[in-house]
Coordinates of C-alpha atoms in Angstrom, one line a residue:
Chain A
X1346 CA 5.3 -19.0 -42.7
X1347 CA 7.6 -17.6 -40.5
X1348 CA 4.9 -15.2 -39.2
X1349 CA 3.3 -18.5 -37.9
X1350 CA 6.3 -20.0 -36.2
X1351 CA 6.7 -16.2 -34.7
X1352 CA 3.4 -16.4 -33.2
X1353 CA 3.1 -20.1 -32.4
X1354 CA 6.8 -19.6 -30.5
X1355 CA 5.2 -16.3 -28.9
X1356 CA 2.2 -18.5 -27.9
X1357 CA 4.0 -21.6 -25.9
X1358 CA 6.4 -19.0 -24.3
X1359 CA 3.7 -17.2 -22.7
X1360 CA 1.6 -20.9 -21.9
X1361 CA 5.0 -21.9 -20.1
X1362 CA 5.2 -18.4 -18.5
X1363 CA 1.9 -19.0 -17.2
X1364 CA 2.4 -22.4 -15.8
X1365 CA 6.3 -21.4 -14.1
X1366 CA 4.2 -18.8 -12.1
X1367 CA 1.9 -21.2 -11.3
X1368 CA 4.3 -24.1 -10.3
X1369 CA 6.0 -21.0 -8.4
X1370 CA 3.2 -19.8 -6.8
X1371 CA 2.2 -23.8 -5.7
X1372 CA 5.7 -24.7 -4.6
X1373 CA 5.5 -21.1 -1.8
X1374 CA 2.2 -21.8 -1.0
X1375 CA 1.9 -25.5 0.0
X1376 CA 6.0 -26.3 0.6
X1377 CA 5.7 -24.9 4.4
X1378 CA 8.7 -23.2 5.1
X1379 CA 10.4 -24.4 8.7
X1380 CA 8.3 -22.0 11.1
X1381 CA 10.9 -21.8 13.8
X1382 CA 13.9 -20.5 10.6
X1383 CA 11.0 -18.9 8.4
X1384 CA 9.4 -16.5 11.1
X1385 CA 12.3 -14.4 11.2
X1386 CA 12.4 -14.3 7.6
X1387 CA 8.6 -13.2 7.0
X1388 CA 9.2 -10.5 9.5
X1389 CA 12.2 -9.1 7.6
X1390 CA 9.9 -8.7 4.7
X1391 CA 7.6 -7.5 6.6
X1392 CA 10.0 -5.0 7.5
X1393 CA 11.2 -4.0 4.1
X1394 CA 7.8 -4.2 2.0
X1395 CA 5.5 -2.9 5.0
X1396 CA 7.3 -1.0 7.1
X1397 CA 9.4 0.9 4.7
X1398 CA 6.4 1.5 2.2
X1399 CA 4.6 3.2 5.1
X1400 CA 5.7 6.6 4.8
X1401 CA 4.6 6.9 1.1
X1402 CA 1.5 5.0 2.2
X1403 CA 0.7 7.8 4.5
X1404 CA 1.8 10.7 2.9
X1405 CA -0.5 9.7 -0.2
X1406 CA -3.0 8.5 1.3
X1407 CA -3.5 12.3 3.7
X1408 CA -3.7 13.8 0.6
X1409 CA -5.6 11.6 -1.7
X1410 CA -8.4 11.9 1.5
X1411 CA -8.0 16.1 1.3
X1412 CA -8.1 16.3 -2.3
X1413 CA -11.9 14.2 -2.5
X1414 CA -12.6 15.7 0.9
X1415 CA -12.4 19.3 -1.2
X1416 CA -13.8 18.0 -4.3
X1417 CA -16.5 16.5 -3.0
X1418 CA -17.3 19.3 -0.7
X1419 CA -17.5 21.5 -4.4
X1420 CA -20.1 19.1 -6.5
X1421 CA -22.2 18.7 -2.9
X1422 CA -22.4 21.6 -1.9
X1423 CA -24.3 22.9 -5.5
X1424 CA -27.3 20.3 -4.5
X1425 CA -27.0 21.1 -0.8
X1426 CA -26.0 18.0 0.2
X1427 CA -22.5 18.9 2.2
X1428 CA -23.7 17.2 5.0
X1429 CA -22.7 13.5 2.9
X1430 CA -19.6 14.5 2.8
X1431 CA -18.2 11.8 5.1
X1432 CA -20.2 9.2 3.2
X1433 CA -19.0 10.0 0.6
X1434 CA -15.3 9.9 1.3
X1435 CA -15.3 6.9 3.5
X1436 CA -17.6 4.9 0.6
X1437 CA -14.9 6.1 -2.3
X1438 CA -12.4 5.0 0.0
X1439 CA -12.9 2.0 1.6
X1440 CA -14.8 0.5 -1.9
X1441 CA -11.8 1.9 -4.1
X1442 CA -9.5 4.4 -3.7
X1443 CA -7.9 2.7 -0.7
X1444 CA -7.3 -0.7 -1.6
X1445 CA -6.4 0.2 -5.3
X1446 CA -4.3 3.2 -4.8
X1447 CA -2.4 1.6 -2.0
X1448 CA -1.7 -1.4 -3.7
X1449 CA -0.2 0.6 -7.2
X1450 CA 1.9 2.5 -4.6
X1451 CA 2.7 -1.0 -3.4
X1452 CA 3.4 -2.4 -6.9
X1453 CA 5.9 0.4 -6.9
X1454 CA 7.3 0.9 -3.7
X1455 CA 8.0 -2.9 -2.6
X1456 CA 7.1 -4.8 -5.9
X1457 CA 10.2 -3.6 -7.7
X1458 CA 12.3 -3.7 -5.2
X1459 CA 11.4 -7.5 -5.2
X1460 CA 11.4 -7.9 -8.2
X1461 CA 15.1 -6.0 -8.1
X1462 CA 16.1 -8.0 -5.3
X1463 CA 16.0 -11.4 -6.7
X1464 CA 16.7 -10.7 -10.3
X1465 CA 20.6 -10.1 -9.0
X1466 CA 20.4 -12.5 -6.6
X1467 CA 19.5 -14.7 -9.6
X1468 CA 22.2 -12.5 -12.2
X1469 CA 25.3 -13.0 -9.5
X1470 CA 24.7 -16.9 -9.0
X1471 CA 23.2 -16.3 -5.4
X1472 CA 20.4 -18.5 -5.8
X1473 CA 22.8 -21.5 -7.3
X1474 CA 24.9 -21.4 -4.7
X1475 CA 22.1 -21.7 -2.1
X1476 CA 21.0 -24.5 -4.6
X1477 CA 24.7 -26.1 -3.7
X1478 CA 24.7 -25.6 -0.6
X1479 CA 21.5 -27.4 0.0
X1480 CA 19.8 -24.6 0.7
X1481 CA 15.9 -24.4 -1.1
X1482 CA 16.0 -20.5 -2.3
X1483 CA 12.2 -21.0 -2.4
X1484 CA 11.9 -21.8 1.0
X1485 CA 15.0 -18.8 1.6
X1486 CA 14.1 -16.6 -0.7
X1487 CA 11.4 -16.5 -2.3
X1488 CA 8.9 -17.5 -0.1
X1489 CA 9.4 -15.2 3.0
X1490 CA 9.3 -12.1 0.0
X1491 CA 5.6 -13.7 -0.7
X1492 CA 4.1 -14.0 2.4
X1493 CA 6.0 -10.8 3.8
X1494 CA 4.0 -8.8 0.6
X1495 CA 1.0 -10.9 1.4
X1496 CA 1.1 -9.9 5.2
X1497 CA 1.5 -6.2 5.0
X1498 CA -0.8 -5.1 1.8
X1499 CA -3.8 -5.3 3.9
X1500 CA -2.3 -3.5 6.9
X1501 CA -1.0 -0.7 4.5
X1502 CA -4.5 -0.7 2.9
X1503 CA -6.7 -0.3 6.6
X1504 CA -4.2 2.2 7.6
X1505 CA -4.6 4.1 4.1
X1506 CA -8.5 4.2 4.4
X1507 CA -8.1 5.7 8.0
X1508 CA -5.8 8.2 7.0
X1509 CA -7.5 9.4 4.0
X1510 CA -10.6 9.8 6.3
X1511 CA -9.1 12.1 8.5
X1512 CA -7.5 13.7 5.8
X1513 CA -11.3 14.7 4.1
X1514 CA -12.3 15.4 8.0
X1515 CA -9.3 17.8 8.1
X1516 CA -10.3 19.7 4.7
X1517 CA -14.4 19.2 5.2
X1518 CA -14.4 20.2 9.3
X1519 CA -11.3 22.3 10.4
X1520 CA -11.2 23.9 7.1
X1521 CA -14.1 24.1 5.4
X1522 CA -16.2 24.3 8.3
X1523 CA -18.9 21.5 8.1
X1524 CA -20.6 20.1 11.1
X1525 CA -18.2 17.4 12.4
X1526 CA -21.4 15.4 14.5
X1527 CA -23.0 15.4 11.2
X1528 CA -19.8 14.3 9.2
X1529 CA -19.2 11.3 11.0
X1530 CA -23.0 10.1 11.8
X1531 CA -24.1 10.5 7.8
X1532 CA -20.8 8.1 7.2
X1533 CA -21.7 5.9 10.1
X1534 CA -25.3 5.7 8.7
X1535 CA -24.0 4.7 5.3
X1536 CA -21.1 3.1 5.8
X1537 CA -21.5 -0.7 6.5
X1538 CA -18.3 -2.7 8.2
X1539 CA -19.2 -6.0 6.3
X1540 CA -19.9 -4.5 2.8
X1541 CA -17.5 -2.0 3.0
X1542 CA -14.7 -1.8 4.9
X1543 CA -14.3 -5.7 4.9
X1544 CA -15.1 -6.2 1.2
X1545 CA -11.8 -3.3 0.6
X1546 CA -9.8 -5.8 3.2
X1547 CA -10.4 -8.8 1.0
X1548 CA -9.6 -6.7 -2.6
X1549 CA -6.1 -5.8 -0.8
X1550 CA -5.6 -9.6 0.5
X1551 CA -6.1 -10.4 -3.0
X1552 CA -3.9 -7.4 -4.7
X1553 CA -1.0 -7.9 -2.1
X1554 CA -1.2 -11.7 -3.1
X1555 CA -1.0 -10.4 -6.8
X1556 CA 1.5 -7.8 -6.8
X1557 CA 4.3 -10.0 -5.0
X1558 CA 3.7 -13.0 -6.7
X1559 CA 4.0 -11.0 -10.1
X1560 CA 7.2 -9.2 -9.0
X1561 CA 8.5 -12.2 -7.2
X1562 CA 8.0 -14.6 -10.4
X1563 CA 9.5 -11.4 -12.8
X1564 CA 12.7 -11.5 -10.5
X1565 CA 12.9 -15.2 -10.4
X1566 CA 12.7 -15.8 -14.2
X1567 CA 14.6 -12.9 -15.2
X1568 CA 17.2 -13.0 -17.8
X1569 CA 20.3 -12.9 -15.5
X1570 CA 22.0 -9.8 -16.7
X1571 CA 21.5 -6.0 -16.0
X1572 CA 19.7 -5.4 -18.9
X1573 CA 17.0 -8.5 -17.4
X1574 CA 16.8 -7.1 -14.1
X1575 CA 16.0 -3.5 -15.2
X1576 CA 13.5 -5.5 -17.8
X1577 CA 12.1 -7.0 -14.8
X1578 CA 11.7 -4.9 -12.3
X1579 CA 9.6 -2.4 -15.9
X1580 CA 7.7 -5.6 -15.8
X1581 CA 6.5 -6.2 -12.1
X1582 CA 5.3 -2.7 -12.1
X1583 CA 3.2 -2.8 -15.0
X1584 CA 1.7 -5.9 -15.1
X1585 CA 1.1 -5.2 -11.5
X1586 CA -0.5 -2.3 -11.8
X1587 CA -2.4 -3.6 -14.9
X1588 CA -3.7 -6.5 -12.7
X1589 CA -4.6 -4.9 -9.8
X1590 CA -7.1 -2.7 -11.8
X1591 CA -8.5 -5.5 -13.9
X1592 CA -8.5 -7.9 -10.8
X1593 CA -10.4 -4.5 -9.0
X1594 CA -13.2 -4.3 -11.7
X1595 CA -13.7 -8.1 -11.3
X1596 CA -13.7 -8.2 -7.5
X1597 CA -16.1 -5.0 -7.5
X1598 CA -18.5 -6.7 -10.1
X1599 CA -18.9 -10.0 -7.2
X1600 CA -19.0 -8.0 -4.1
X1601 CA -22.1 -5.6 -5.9
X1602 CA -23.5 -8.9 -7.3
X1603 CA -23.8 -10.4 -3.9
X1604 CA -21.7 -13.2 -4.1
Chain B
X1362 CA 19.9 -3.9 7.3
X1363 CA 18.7 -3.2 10.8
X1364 CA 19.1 -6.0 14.0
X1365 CA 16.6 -8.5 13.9
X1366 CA 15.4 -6.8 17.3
X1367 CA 14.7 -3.4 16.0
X1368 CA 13.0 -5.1 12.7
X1369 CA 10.6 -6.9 15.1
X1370 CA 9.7 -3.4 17.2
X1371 CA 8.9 -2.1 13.8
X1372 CA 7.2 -4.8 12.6
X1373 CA 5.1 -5.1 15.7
X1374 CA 4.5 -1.2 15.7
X1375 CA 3.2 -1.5 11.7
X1376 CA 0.7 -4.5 13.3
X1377 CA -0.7 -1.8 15.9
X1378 CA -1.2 1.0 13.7
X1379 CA -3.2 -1.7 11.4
X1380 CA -4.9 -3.0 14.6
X1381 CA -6.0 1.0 15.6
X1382 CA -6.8 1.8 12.4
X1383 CA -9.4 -1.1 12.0
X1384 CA -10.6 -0.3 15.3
X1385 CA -11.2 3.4 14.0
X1386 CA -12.8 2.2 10.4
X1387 CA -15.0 -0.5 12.5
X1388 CA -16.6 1.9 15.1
X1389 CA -15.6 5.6 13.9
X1390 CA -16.6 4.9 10.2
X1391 CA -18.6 2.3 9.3
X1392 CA -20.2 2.6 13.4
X1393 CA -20.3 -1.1 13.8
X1394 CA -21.7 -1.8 17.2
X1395 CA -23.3 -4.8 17.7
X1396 CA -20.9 -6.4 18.8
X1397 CA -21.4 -4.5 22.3
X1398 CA -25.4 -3.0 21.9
X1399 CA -26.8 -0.9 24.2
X1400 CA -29.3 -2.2 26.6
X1401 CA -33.0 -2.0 25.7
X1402 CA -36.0 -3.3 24.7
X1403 CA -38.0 -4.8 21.4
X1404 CA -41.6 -3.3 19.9
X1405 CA -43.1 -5.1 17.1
X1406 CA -45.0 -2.9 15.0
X1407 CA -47.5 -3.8 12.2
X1408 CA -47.2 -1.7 9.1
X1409 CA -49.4 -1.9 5.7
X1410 CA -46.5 -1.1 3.1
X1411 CA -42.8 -0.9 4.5
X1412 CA -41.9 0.9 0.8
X1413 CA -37.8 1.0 1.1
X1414 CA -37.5 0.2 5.2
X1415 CA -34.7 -1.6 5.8
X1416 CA -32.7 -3.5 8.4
X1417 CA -30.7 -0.9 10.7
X1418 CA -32.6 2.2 9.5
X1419 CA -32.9 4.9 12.3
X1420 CA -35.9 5.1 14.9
X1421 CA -36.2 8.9 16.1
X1422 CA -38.2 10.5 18.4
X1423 CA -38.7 14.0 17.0
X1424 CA -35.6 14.0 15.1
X1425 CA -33.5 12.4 18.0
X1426 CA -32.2 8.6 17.0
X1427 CA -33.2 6.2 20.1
X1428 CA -33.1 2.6 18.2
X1429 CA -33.0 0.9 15.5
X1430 CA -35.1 -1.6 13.1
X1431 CA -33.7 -4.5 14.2
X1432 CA -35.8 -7.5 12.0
X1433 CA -38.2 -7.1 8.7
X1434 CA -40.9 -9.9 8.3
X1435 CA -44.1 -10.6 6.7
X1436 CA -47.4 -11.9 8.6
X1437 CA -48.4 -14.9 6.8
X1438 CA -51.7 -14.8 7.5
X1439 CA -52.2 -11.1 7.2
X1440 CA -49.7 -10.2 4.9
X1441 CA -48.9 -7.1 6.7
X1442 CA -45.0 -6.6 7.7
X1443 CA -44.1 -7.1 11.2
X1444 CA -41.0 -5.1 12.0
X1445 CA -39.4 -5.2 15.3
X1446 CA -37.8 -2.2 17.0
X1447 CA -35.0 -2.1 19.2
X1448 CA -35.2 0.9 21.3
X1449 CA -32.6 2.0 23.9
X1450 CA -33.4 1.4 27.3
X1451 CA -32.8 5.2 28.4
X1452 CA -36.0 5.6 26.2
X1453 CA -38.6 3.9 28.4
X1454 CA -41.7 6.1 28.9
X1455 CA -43.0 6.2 25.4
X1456 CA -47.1 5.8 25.6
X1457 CA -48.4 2.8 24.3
X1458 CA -50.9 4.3 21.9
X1459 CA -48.2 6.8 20.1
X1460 CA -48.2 6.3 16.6
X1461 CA -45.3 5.3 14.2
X1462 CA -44.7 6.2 10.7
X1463 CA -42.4 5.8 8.3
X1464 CA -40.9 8.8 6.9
X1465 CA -38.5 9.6 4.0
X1466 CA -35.3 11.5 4.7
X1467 CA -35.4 14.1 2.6
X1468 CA -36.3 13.8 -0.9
X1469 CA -34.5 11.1 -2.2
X1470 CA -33.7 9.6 1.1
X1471 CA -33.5 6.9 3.3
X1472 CA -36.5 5.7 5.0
X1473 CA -36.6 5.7 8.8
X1474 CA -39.4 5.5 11.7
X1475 CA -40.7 8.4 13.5
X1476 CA -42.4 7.5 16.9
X1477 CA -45.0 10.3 17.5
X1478 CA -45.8 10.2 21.1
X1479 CA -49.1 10.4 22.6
X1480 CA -50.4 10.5 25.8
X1481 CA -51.3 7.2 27.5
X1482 CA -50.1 6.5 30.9
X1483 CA -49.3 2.7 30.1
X1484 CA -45.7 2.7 28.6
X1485 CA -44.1 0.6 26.0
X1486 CA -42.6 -2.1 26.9
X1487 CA -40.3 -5.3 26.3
X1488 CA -42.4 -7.2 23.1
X1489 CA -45.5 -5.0 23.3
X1490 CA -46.6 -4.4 19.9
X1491 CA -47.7 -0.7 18.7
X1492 CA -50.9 -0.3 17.4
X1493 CA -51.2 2.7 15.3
X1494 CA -49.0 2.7 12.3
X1495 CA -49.0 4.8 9.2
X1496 CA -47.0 3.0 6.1
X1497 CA -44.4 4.5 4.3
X1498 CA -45.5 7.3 1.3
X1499 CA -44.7 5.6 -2.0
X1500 CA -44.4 8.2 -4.6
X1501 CA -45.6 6.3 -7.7
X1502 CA -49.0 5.5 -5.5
X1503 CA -48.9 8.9 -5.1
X1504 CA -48.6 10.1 -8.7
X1505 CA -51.6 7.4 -9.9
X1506 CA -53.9 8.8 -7.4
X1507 CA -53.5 12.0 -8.3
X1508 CA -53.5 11.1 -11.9
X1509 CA -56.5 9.4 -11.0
X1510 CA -58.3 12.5 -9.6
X1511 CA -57.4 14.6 -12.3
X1512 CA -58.7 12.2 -14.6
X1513 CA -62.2 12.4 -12.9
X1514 CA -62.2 16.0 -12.7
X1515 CA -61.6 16.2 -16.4
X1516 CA -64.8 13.9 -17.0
X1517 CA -67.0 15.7 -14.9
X1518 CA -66.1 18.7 -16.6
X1519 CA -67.6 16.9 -19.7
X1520 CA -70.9 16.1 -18.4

């Protein structure tokens, strides 16, 4: 019997966790904040999820684009077919490797930091006394975190697919010695802007969206004491990184389906 | 925390690199460039069977790309494909009675339009229409005709 309640209580927790993050993600979206006070709030989490998750962005991404450049080169060269190289990076990269490896990075990087953020904001009575003060920590806090995550996953994500391009060019041209005319006109002739690069702009819109929601809504609701921040912050990461390559399987199956 | 000044330089810096960088994925990758085409001119050709032809697919001049296929349709009253070539204007002494076929890169590849030229005097021009065209090869035709003539081999043998 007990077993039942267990479950039943397990089931209505996770309903209401559903609907909070819902009624969360509502109250961000649609409660404008005041754009004159809010601007400089965005850009400060611009600043801290974008800007500061760029040097891992890079460095990843350079190496990510070598490492396929030189595996590819490997499996294409046994059919004869170096010359696809470039296709063949800038397709796995724009379709998938950039906007899902960026955004786990970003689930990492700027998601637990979030998630961090406001769970001790939350554990040492921060947002409360905004509450008393009159101050809406949705508009203050959360909110900016939101859009800030929202703005900058799918600059990191354009900026990783560049990156990792040159990074194959790098290992496929100055290294390995293809043709560089043919390197870049096979990916040109393959590679379409709408299909490809823009369908990988809209996965990232969607994953940044994800990602700081999740970590925003895991620092919000956490249980307000170390042991629920450190909780939290576990959380964001792996639910993020969970949903971003659930959410990519779904996104990929539309975008090949022609929808 | 850094000054609200130096956060907006940064910021504004991350929002360049993202503006370059789609620049560079836009022309340099995916060689988007309709939005600023070079100048030239459209040929309509008639083909038979297009077989895999498609939109943007490369028109070459012995080897060298000069256009592209710009529209695919179908003649209703013919039933013959109509496909229109955009060819650059630099390419404008092409004779009028060189023929065009559609040739496979390769052996799995992409299809793509060879112009053979021939030696007319009169020149292609703005909506002149080409009229000697060879469709693409489709392998499976291929393999039934040859299965075809091995097939009647093998009965004349009989007799």
């Amino acid at each position: 019997m007990s077993a039942i309640q267990t479950l039943g209580r397990w089931g209505i927790e996770t309903t209401r966790g559903y609907g909070k993050a819902g009624v969360l993600l509502f109250r961000v979206l649609f409660h404008f904040p005041n754009i004159k006070k809010g601007f400089p709030l965005v850009i400060q989490q611009v600043y801290a999820e974008g800007v500061l998750s760029l040097l891992i962005i890079a460095v990843s991404s350079l190496f990510i684009g070598m490492v396929v450049g030189l595996q590819g080169y490997h499996t294409l060269v046994k059919f004869g077919a170096a010359q696809q190289l470039g296709t063949l990076v800038a397709l796995s990269v724009t379709r998938e490797l950039g906007p899902v490896v960026a955004a786990l990075l970003f689930a990492g990087r700027a998601g637990s930091a979030v998630a961090a953020e406001i769970g001790l904001m939350k554990a040492t009575e921060q947002l409360s006394s905004m509450e008393m003060m009159a101050v809406d920590p949705i508009r203050r806090v959360i909110s900016p975190r939101l859009w800030g995550g929202f703005i900058s996953m799918p600059l990191l994500t354009i900026i990783f697919n560049v990156i990792a391009i040159y990074g194959a060019y790098l290992v496929g041209v100055k290294w390995l010695g293809l043709d560089a005319g043919a390197f870049w006109s096979n990916m040109q002739a393959s590679v379409d802007f709408h299909s490809d690069v823009l369908n990988g702009i809209i996965k990232s819109v969607v994953f940044g969206l994800v990602v700081t929601w999740i970590a925003v809504f895991q620092g919000y609701e956490a249980a307000p004491t170390s042991a629920g921040i450190a909780s939290a912050t576990t959380r964001t990461v792996v639910y993020s990184s969970l949903a971003i390559l659930g959410l990519d399987f779904v996104l990929t199956t539309m975008m090949i389906g022609d929808w | 925390m850094q000054s609200q000044k130096t956060m907006d330089t940064l910021v504004g810096l991350l929002l360049l690199a993202a503006i370059i960088s789609l620049t560079i994925l836009a022309f340099k990758v995916s060689g988007l460039t309709s939005f600023f085409k070079p100048e030239g001119y459209k040929v309509t050709v008639l083909f038979d069977d297009i077989g895999q032809l498609k939109v943007r697919a490369p028109v070459k001049i012995g080897g060298v790309k000069i256009g592209d296929v710009v529209n695919i349709n179908l003649d209703p009253t013919t039933y013959r494909a109509v496909v229109t070539l955009y060819i650059d204007k630099r390419v404008n002494d092409i004779p009028d009675d060189s023929s065009v076929s559609i040739l496979t890169a390769g052996l799995l590849g992409d299809n793509y339009i060879e112009i053979t030229p021939m030696y007319s005097k009169t020149y292609l021009k703005d909506g002149s229409e080409v009229q000697d065209s060879h469709s693409a090869m489709i392998l499976e035709k291929l393999i039934g005709q040859l299965l075809f003539k091995i097939g009647n081999t093998g009965n004349g043998d009989k007799k």
